[in-house]
Structure formats: C-alpha cells, structure tokens
Short mmCIF file of C-alpha atoms in Angstrom, two decimals:
data_model
loop_
_atom_site.label_atom_id
_atom_site.label_comp_id
_atom_site.label_asym_id
_atom_site.label_seq_id
_atom_site.Cartn_x
_atom_site.Cartn_y
_atom_site.Cartn_z
CA MET I 1041 -33.94 -20.96 -14.82
CA SER I 1042 -30.70 -19.69 -13.29
CA GLU I 1043 -30.16 -15.95 -12.92
CA ARG I 1044 -26.82 -14.17 -12.98
CA ARG I 1045 -26.28 -10.61 -11.81
CA ALA I 1046 -23.19 -8.42 -12.00
CA TYR I 1047 -21.91 -5.92 -9.44
CA LEU I 1048 -19.12 -3.37 -9.91
CA TYR I 1049 -17.53 -1.64 -6.93
CA THR I 1050 -15.07 1.19 -7.53
CA GLY I 1051 -13.36 2.16 -4.30
CA ILE I 1052 -10.15 3.77 -3.12
CA GLY I 1053 -7.27 1.64 -4.34
CA GLU I 1054 -9.47 -1.05 -5.87
CA THR I 1055 -12.01 -1.96 -8.53
CA VAL I 1056 -13.86 -5.19 -7.80
CA GLY I 1057 -16.43 -7.15 -9.77
CA VAL I 1058 -18.82 -9.84 -8.57
CA VAL I 1059 -21.13 -12.16 -10.44
CA THR I 1060 -23.85 -13.92 -8.50
CA LEU I 1061 -25.65 -17.08 -9.59
CA ASP I 1062 -29.14 -17.34 -8.10
CA GLY I 1063 -28.06 -14.98 -5.34
CA ARG I 1064 -24.79 -16.76 -4.44
CA PRO I 1065 -21.38 -15.38 -5.44
CA GLU I 1066 -19.93 -17.15 -8.48
CA ARG I 1067 -17.08 -14.89 -9.62
CA LEU I 1068 -14.89 -12.39 -7.83
CA VAL I 1069 -12.33 -10.40 -9.78
CA ALA I 1070 -10.30 -7.45 -8.53
CA GLU I 1071 -7.91 -4.80 -9.78
CA TRP I 1072 -5.76 -3.07 -7.18
CA ASP I 1073 -3.78 0.11 -7.74
CA GLY I 1074 -0.27 -0.85 -8.76
CA ASP I 1075 -1.20 -4.16 -10.38
CA ASP I 1076 0.97 -5.39 -13.24
CA ALA I 1077 -1.23 -4.67 -16.26
CA LEU I 1078 0.74 -7.20 -18.31
CA ASP I 1079 0.01 -10.10 -15.95
CA ALA I 1080 -3.54 -10.87 -17.05
CA GLU I 1081 -5.39 -13.15 -19.42
CA GLY I 1082 -5.89 -11.64 -22.85
CA VAL I 1083 -2.74 -9.49 -23.04
CA ARG I 1084 -1.23 -9.90 -26.50
CA GLY I 1085 1.99 -8.74 -28.04
CA VAL I 1086 5.31 -9.47 -29.68
CA ALA I 1087 7.72 -11.03 -27.17
CA ARG I 1088 11.37 -11.99 -27.29
CA VAL I 1089 12.45 -15.56 -26.59
CA LYS I 1090 14.85 -15.34 -23.66
CA LYS I 1091 15.59 -19.00 -22.96
CA ILE I 1092 14.76 -22.42 -24.41
CA GLU I 1093 14.10 -25.26 -21.94
CA ARG I 1094 14.05 -28.26 -24.26
CA ALA I 1095 14.00 -30.72 -21.35
CA PHE I 1096 10.60 -29.29 -20.40
CA ASN I 1097 9.54 -28.61 -24.01
CA SER I 1098 9.00 -24.95 -23.23
CA ALA I 1099 10.55 -21.51 -23.55
CA PHE I 1100 10.67 -18.35 -21.47
CA VAL I 1101 9.61 -15.20 -23.31
CA ALA I 1102 8.99 -11.61 -22.23
CA LEU I 1103 7.00 -8.63 -23.41
CA PRO I 1104 8.52 -5.18 -22.87
CA GLY I 1105 8.20 -4.42 -19.16
CA SER I 1106 6.76 -7.81 -18.25
CA ALA I 1107 8.06 -10.65 -16.14
CA ASP I 1108 9.14 -13.85 -17.88
CA LEU I 1109 6.30 -15.89 -19.37
CA LEU I 1110 6.27 -19.64 -19.84
CA LEU I 1111 5.56 -20.62 -23.45
CA PRO I 1112 4.82 -24.35 -23.92
CA MET I 1113 6.19 -25.61 -27.24
CA ARG I 1114 3.85 -27.72 -29.36
CA GLN I 1115 4.72 -30.08 -32.20
CA ASP I 1116 2.93 -27.87 -34.73
CA MET I 1117 5.03 -24.82 -33.77
CA PRO I 1118 8.14 -23.78 -35.70
CA LYS I 1119 11.46 -24.36 -34.00
CA LEU I 1120 12.30 -21.49 -31.65
CA VAL I 1121 15.72 -19.98 -30.98
CA GLU I 1122 16.84 -17.61 -28.26
CA GLY I 1123 16.49 -13.97 -29.26
CA GLN I 1124 13.69 -14.68 -31.74
CA LEU I 1125 10.48 -12.63 -31.75
CA VAL I 1126 7.14 -14.41 -31.37
CA GLU I 1127 3.57 -13.20 -31.19
CA ILE I 1128 1.90 -14.48 -28.04
CA GLU I 1129 -1.18 -14.11 -25.87
CA ILE I 1130 -1.23 -14.59 -22.10
CA LYS I 1131 -3.40 -17.62 -21.45
CA THR I 1132 -3.01 -17.88 -17.67
CA PRO I 1133 -1.87 -15.10 -15.30
CA SER I 1134 0.86 -15.84 -12.79
CA ARG I 1135 0.12 -17.44 -9.46
CA ARG I 1136 1.99 -17.07 -6.22
CA ASP I 1137 4.34 -19.94 -7.08
CA LYS I 1138 3.97 -20.15 -10.87
CA SER I 1139 4.88 -18.01 -13.86
CA ALA I 1140 2.22 -16.75 -16.24
CA VAL I 1141 1.64 -19.01 -19.25
CA ALA I 1142 1.52 -17.71 -22.82
CA ARG I 1143 0.01 -19.14 -26.01
CA PHE I 1144 1.95 -19.08 -29.27
CA ILE I 1145 0.17 -17.23 -32.08
CA GLY I 1146 2.89 -17.00 -34.69
CA PRO I 1147 6.30 -15.55 -35.57
CA GLY I 1148 6.81 -11.92 -34.56
CA ASP I 1149 8.33 -9.00 -36.44
CA GLY I 1150 9.31 -5.43 -35.74
CA ASP I 1151 10.10 -4.54 -32.14
CA PRO I 1152 8.85 -6.25 -28.96
CA ARG I 1153 5.59 -4.54 -28.01
CA VAL I 1154 2.17 -4.95 -26.44
CA THR I 1155 -0.62 -5.02 -29.02
CA ALA I 1156 -3.67 -5.63 -26.80
CA HIS I 1157 -4.32 -5.15 -23.11
CA ALA I 1158 -6.49 -7.32 -20.88
CA PRO I 1159 -10.20 -6.52 -20.50
CA THR I 1160 -11.14 -4.29 -17.57
CA VAL I 1161 -13.21 -5.55 -14.64
CA GLU I 1162 -16.32 -3.94 -16.11
CA GLU I 1163 -15.67 -5.53 -19.51
CA LEU I 1164 -15.32 -8.94 -17.86
CA LEU I 1165 -18.60 -8.47 -16.01
CA ARG I 1166 -20.37 -7.55 -19.25
CA LEU I 1167 -18.87 -10.62 -20.90
CA TRP I 1168 -20.09 -12.92 -18.13
CA VAL I 1169 -23.49 -11.24 -17.63
CA LYS I 1170 -24.86 -9.78 -20.81
CA SER I 1171 -28.13 -8.38 -19.44
CA GLY I 1172 -27.82 -4.71 -18.50
CA SER I 1173 -25.14 -2.72 -16.73
CA PRO I 1174 -23.51 -3.93 -13.51
CA THR I 1175 -25.10 -2.73 -10.27
CA GLN I 1176 -22.89 -0.19 -8.45
CA GLY I 1177 -22.90 1.73 -5.17
CA LEU I 1178 -23.64 0.28 -1.74
CA ALA I 1179 -25.28 -2.86 -3.17
CA ALA I 1180 -22.07 -3.61 -5.07
CA LEU I 1181 -19.96 -3.16 -1.93
CA GLU I 1182 -22.23 -5.55 -0.02
CA ALA I 1183 -21.92 -8.08 -2.85
CA VAL I 1184 -18.11 -7.74 -2.81
CA GLU I 1185 -17.84 -8.29 0.93
CA ALA I 1186 -20.20 -11.29 0.81
CA ALA I 1187 -18.19 -12.78 -2.06
CA GLU I 1188 -14.88 -12.25 -0.24
CA ALA I 1189 -16.24 -13.90 2.90
CA GLU I 1190 -17.39 -16.96 0.94
CA ALA I 1191 -14.16 -17.14 -1.06
CA LEU I 1192 -12.27 -17.51 2.23
CA MET I 1193 -14.44 -20.44 3.36
CA THR I 1194 -13.40 -24.08 3.06
CA VAL I 1195 -16.64 -26.00 3.77
CA PHE I 1196 -19.81 -25.38 1.75
CA ALA I 1197 -23.27 -26.74 2.48
CA LEU I 1198 -25.06 -28.73 -0.20
CA PRO I 1199 -28.76 -28.22 -0.94
CA GLY I 1200 -30.69 -31.03 0.74
CA GLY I 1201 -27.95 -31.76 3.29
CA GLY I 1202 -24.31 -32.72 3.42
CA ASP I 1203 -21.38 -30.55 2.42
CA ILE I 1204 -18.15 -30.37 0.48
CA SER I 1205 -14.73 -29.14 1.56
CA ILE I 1206 -12.45 -27.54 -1.02
CA GLU I 1207 -8.72 -27.33 -0.41
CA SER I 1208 -6.02 -26.30 -2.86
CA THR I 1209 -2.46 -27.65 -2.93
CA ARG I 1210 0.45 -26.97 -5.29
CA ALA I 1211 -0.52 -30.04 -7.32
CA LEU I 1212 -4.33 -30.11 -7.34
CA VAL I 1213 -7.63 -29.02 -5.86
CA ALA I 1214 -9.12 -31.65 -3.55
CA ILE I 1215 -12.90 -31.74 -3.03
CA ASP I 1216 -14.30 -34.04 -0.36
CA VAL I 1217 -18.02 -34.83 -0.48
CA ASP I 1218 -19.66 -35.55 2.90
CA LEU I 1219 -23.17 -36.97 3.26
CA GLY I 1220 -23.74 -35.39 6.66
CA ASN I 1221 -27.31 -35.73 7.88
CA ARG I 1222 -28.90 -36.00 4.45
CA ASP I 1223 -32.21 -37.85 4.79
CA GLY I 1224 -33.49 -40.83 2.80
CA ASP I 1225 -32.17 -44.12 1.49
CA SER I 1226 -28.37 -44.08 1.87
CA LYS I 1227 -27.63 -44.98 -1.76
CA LYS I 1228 -30.08 -42.43 -3.16
CA ALA I 1229 -28.86 -39.84 -0.67
CA ALA I 1230 -25.24 -40.44 -1.70
CA ARG I 1231 -26.13 -40.10 -5.39
CA ALA I 1232 -28.03 -36.85 -4.74
CA ALA I 1233 -25.16 -35.45 -2.64
CA ASN I 1234 -22.62 -36.25 -5.36
CA MET I 1235 -24.81 -34.64 -8.01
CA ALA I 1236 -25.22 -31.51 -5.88
CA ALA I 1237 -21.49 -31.47 -5.14
CA PHE I 1238 -20.62 -30.88 -8.80
CA THR I 1239 -22.93 -27.88 -9.09
CA THR I 1240 -21.77 -26.30 -5.85
CA ALA I 1241 -18.08 -27.01 -6.51
CA ALA I 1242 -18.23 -25.56 -10.02
CA ARG I 1243 -19.60 -22.29 -8.66
CA VAL I 1244 -17.11 -22.10 -5.79
CA LEU I 1245 -14.10 -22.92 -7.96
CA ARG I 1246 -15.05 -20.07 -10.29
CA LEU I 1247 -15.45 -17.82 -7.23
CA LYS I 1248 -12.04 -18.74 -5.85
CA GLY I 1249 -10.38 -18.73 -9.27
CA LEU I 1250 -9.16 -22.30 -8.76
CA ALA I 1251 -8.58 -24.68 -11.65
CA GLY I 1252 -6.12 -27.23 -13.00
CA LEU I 1253 -6.34 -30.81 -11.74
CA VAL I 1254 -9.49 -31.21 -9.62
CA VAL I 1255 -10.16 -34.42 -7.70
CA PHE I 1256 -13.56 -35.25 -6.18
CA ASP I 1257 -13.63 -37.79 -3.35
CA LEU I 1258 -17.20 -38.94 -3.90
CA VAL I 1259 -19.40 -40.29 -1.13
CA GLY I 1260 -20.80 -43.84 -1.19
CA ARG I 1261 -20.04 -46.89 -3.30
CA GLY I 1262 -21.24 -48.42 -6.56
CA HIS I 1263 -21.36 -45.11 -8.40
CA ASP I 1264 -23.37 -44.63 -11.58
CA GLY I 1265 -20.41 -43.49 -13.65
CA PRO I 1266 -22.24 -42.24 -16.77
CA ALA I 1267 -24.81 -40.27 -14.75
CA LEU I 1268 -22.22 -38.64 -12.50
CA THR I 1269 -19.91 -37.84 -15.41
CA THR I 1270 -22.80 -36.19 -17.24
CA ALA I 1271 -23.64 -34.18 -14.12
CA ALA I 1272 -20.03 -33.03 -13.81
CA ARG I 1273 -19.87 -32.13 -17.50
CA ASN I 1274 -23.05 -30.05 -17.22
CA ALA I 1275 -21.90 -28.29 -14.04
CA PHE I 1276 -18.59 -27.23 -15.59
CA ALA I 1277 -19.90 -26.54 -19.12
CA ILE I 1278 -19.47 -22.79 -18.69
CA ASP I 1279 -15.73 -23.34 -18.13
CA ASN I 1280 -15.25 -24.82 -21.62
CA PRO I 1281 -13.33 -25.06 -23.82
CA GLY I 1282 -10.76 -27.23 -22.09
CA VAL I 1283 -12.69 -29.16 -19.44
CA GLY I 1284 -11.70 -32.83 -19.30
CA ILE I 1285 -13.33 -35.48 -17.12
CA GLY I 1286 -11.85 -38.88 -16.28
CA PRO I 1287 -13.61 -42.10 -15.20
CA ILE I 1288 -14.50 -42.72 -11.56
CA SER I 1289 -11.80 -44.85 -9.95
CA LYS I 1290 -12.45 -47.98 -7.90
CA PHE I 1291 -11.74 -45.84 -4.85
CA GLY I 1292 -14.57 -43.45 -5.66
CA ALA I 1293 -12.45 -40.56 -6.97
CA LEU I 1294 -13.32 -38.52 -10.05
CA GLU I 1295 -10.52 -36.53 -11.66
CA MET I 1296 -11.02 -33.65 -14.02
CA ILE I 1297 -9.09 -30.83 -15.63
CA VAL I 1298 -10.48 -27.30 -15.54
CA PRO I 1299 -8.61 -24.67 -17.60
CA ARG I 1300 -6.90 -21.88 -15.68
CA ARG I 1301 -7.93 -18.43 -16.82
CA THR I 1302 -7.79 -16.15 -13.79
CA LYS I 1303 -5.47 -15.49 -10.88
CA PRO I 1304 -6.79 -17.20 -7.72
CA ILE I 1305 -8.49 -14.52 -5.61
CA LEU I 1306 -6.89 -16.01 -2.49
CA ASP I 1307 -3.49 -14.94 -3.87
CA ARG I 1308 -4.73 -11.41 -3.23
CA LEU I 1309 -6.71 -11.90 -0.04
CA LEU I 1310 -4.20 -14.11 1.80
CA ASP I 1311 -0.50 -13.81 2.50
CA GLU I 1312 2.11 -16.58 2.42
CA THR I 1313 1.14 -17.72 5.93
CA GLY I 1314 -2.52 -18.20 5.00
CA GLY I 1315 -3.70 -15.15 6.95
CA LEU I 1316 -5.38 -12.08 5.53
CA SER I 1317 -2.87 -10.01 3.58
CA ALA I 1318 -1.94 -6.54 4.78
CA ARG I 1319 -3.19 -5.05 1.50
CA ALA I 1320 -6.59 -6.73 1.83
CA GLY I 1321 -6.79 -5.56 5.44
CA ALA I 1322 -5.96 -1.99 4.46
CA LEU I 1323 -8.69 -1.95 1.82
CA ARG I 1324 -11.16 -3.30 4.38
CA LEU I 1325 -10.14 -0.48 6.71
CA VAL I 1326 -10.80 2.08 3.97
CA ARG I 1327 -14.25 0.60 3.38
CA ALA I 1328 -14.98 0.66 7.12
CA PHE I 1329 -13.98 4.33 7.36
CA GLU I 1330 -16.22 5.18 4.42
CA ARG I 1331 -19.13 3.22 5.86
CA GLU I 1332 -18.81 4.84 9.29
CA GLY I 1333 -18.31 8.21 7.65
CA ARG I 1334 -21.62 7.91 5.81
CA ALA I 1335 -23.38 6.93 9.04
CA ASP I 1336 -21.91 9.92 10.90
CA PRO I 1337 -21.11 12.65 8.33
CA GLY I 1338 -19.58 15.04 10.86
CA GLY I 1339 -17.96 12.63 13.31
CA ARG I 1340 -14.30 12.04 14.02
CA LEU I 1341 -13.32 8.49 13.10
CA VAL I 1342 -10.83 6.29 14.91
CA GLY I 1343 -9.49 3.08 13.38
CA ARG I 1344 -7.52 0.32 15.08
CA CYS I 1345 -5.71 -2.41 13.14
CA SER I 1346 -2.51 -4.43 12.93
CA VAL I 1347 0.84 -2.74 12.39
CA ALA I 1348 1.15 -4.22 8.87
CA VAL I 1349 -2.31 -3.00 7.87
CA ALA I 1350 -1.59 0.48 9.24
CA GLU I 1351 1.65 0.66 7.25
CA THR I 1352 -0.11 -0.42 4.05
CA PHE I 1353 -3.02 1.94 4.71
CA ALA I 1354 -0.60 4.89 4.60
CA ALA I 1355 -0.55 4.69 0.78
CA LEU I 1356 -4.36 5.12 0.74
CA ASP I 1357 -4.53 7.88 3.35
CA VAL I 1358 -4.53 10.89 1.02
CA ALA I 1359 -7.19 9.49 -1.32
CA LEU I 1360 -9.46 8.70 1.64
CA ALA I 1361 -8.98 12.20 3.07
CA ASP I 1362 -9.90 13.70 -0.30
CA LYS I 1363 -13.12 11.69 -0.25
CA ILE I 1364 -14.39 11.97 3.34
CA GLY I 1365 -12.20 14.73 4.78
CA ARG I 1366 -9.25 14.62 7.13
CA ARG I 1367 -11.30 13.37 10.09
CA PHE I 1368 -9.83 9.95 10.77
CA THR I 1369 -6.85 8.55 12.63
CA VAL I 1370 -5.33 5.07 12.61
CA SER I 1371 -3.86 3.41 15.71
CA PRO I 1372 -1.82 0.23 15.10
CA VAL I 1373 -2.09 -2.53 17.70
CA VAL I 1374 1.00 -4.72 17.98
CA ASP I 1375 -0.59 -8.10 18.69
CA TRP I 1376 -3.54 -7.85 16.26
CA GLY I 1377 -3.81 -9.98 13.12
CA ASN I 1378 -4.50 -8.40 9.73
CA ASP I 1379 -8.09 -9.62 9.82
CA ARG I 1380 -8.91 -7.67 12.98
CA LEU I 1381 -9.91 -4.03 12.76
CA GLU I 1382 -12.22 -1.60 14.47
CA VAL I 1383 -13.59 1.75 13.35
CA SER I 1384 -15.59 3.97 15.68
CA THR I 1385 -16.54 7.61 16.16
CA SER I 1386 -15.01 9.73 18.88
#
C-alpha cells in the first residue's frame, strides 16, 4: 500500500510544498514573493477578448491585471468577437516560452473581474494528501531541499536495476529506458524494466511539473503491448482526467499525453542558460544563514555567493535580519556560479 505525506515549508520569500510517495518526492510546488497571483491553475473570472486568431482556432483574452491568456476555441462554443466578455478559468499556467491557457466557461457580463483565486500551497497539499495536516518546521525544509535536488536530476534509478533519463524539449518530454545491469533473462528483464519505468517516470514528471506529449523509448523488442499499456495507464491514473496513451510503435516507442496543470518547477529553479537561477540561489542562501544561525545562535555569519545571487539576496536582507538579527554579511565572488555558496561563522 503506497503512502503519501505532505510537507509545508514557510520561509523568507517563499512558501513551498512537497508530497512524498513512499518516501520519495512526488510533487514540489512553490510560491515566491512577487509571484503573479493570476498566473495559476484555478483562477476564474470574466475576461475581455483582445484578439481572435482564427488561423489557429484560438483567441487571446485577459483578466484585469493579467497577462494575455490563450483561449482555444471549440466547435461547441459560441462565436467570439473582439471586445466581448467571456467567463474563463485558467487551465494551465504560463511556461517560460508559452502563454497560460484558459478554458471557456460561458459568456461574461458586467465588468472584467477575477471571481476566484488559485488554491494556496497548503490547500493544494491538503487536496493531494487528505490525511492530516502537512508536516512543517525543519522536517519540511529537509523535504523541500531533497525534492529540489531530485527535480534537478536527469537520470533516475529503477528498482531492480536499470534507469531512465528524462529530458524536456519545447515539443515533448523524452524518456529513455536503459536496462543497465539488471539481472535475469534479457526478455523478462526488459519487460520488468519497462514496467518499472512507467511508475518511476510518472512520479518524476509530477515532481518536475512536466506534461504534454511524453515519449518513452522502451528497452528490448517484441513488446507485450496490452500489458505495457495497462501498466502505463495505472501509473498515470492519478493524472486523469486527460491522460491518453497510444500504441507502441514498431521502433519501440510509446507516446502518451499527460495534461498540463502546473508550472514546471525547473522554470523557477533554472535560468535561461540551464543553470540555477539567481532567485533560487538567493533563497538557498537565506536557508543556509538560518540553518547556521540555529547552530550558532550568537555567532557572526559570513556568506559567499555569486554576484547575481548577492544582488537578488538584497531584497530578502531586511526580512532575514528581522528573523535572526543583523549578524550576517554577504560577499559576492565574481567567478562563482549561482549554485555555489558558502556560509560560515566568524
């Protein structure tokens, strides 16, 4: 019987939630100070149609104070015109290179307005894990940092041997299954590795917030299509409604569609170059100061980090001083990356 646990960490500049599945991180969701509250799944309101793109069978709409939202037009929808009011719900938040996507509810009236905000991190955790309140404090921080570390990984070991690599492109998420040193008859080992790959990949995709078109490059030949399709369907059942699974191709690839519902966590943790973002580095520095401050309540703390992290940390400086006292200094190092930082006592 699988066990899920929820963790809620409320820190300076951030509120982060983690769900673990049998002790491994399965979901990681974060709110950072300054986030756009209207760029989240579940926001509802009356929006104005700004532009019709009939060539793409879609429209751009906007809630008051929000960025433009993409509204796909369905055959069962009434004809839209520019300037019209429509009631919508945000179905998919924006990604680094994509606009948020809205769902049409019906014609709108009155003035453009927001009628419902997105659930908070704590509300999401209670939705995903219904047994008890989320764990907080130091245990939650440890769960957050473990989840972030795994979310940044590319290769994931499979139980019994072998591994999968998960890489995201603009078009799809590619998952390569590798047999590795898995013991036993090669055909049975390949079948077992493919079965395990679905379970592991489903968890990791939820952790990373990746969805859309997902392609598995399965290991071995002569696949048992019905058995593998059933295994994939079971592994991704929690992501329904909206999961679609195609047949296994003659080249051993299985394609599936997983609905997008969250912003990929890597959009927060990484910058455009693929390195740790300055904001993520600054929040790590805050955590490190707090951790060292607890270990040495009266000590002077010295932090070293990249220039970009130091500049971003400046916005968090006052809140940290209010919490642990004005007993820390930050020294930027020109040639350090955002993922490198040190905190020590002096």
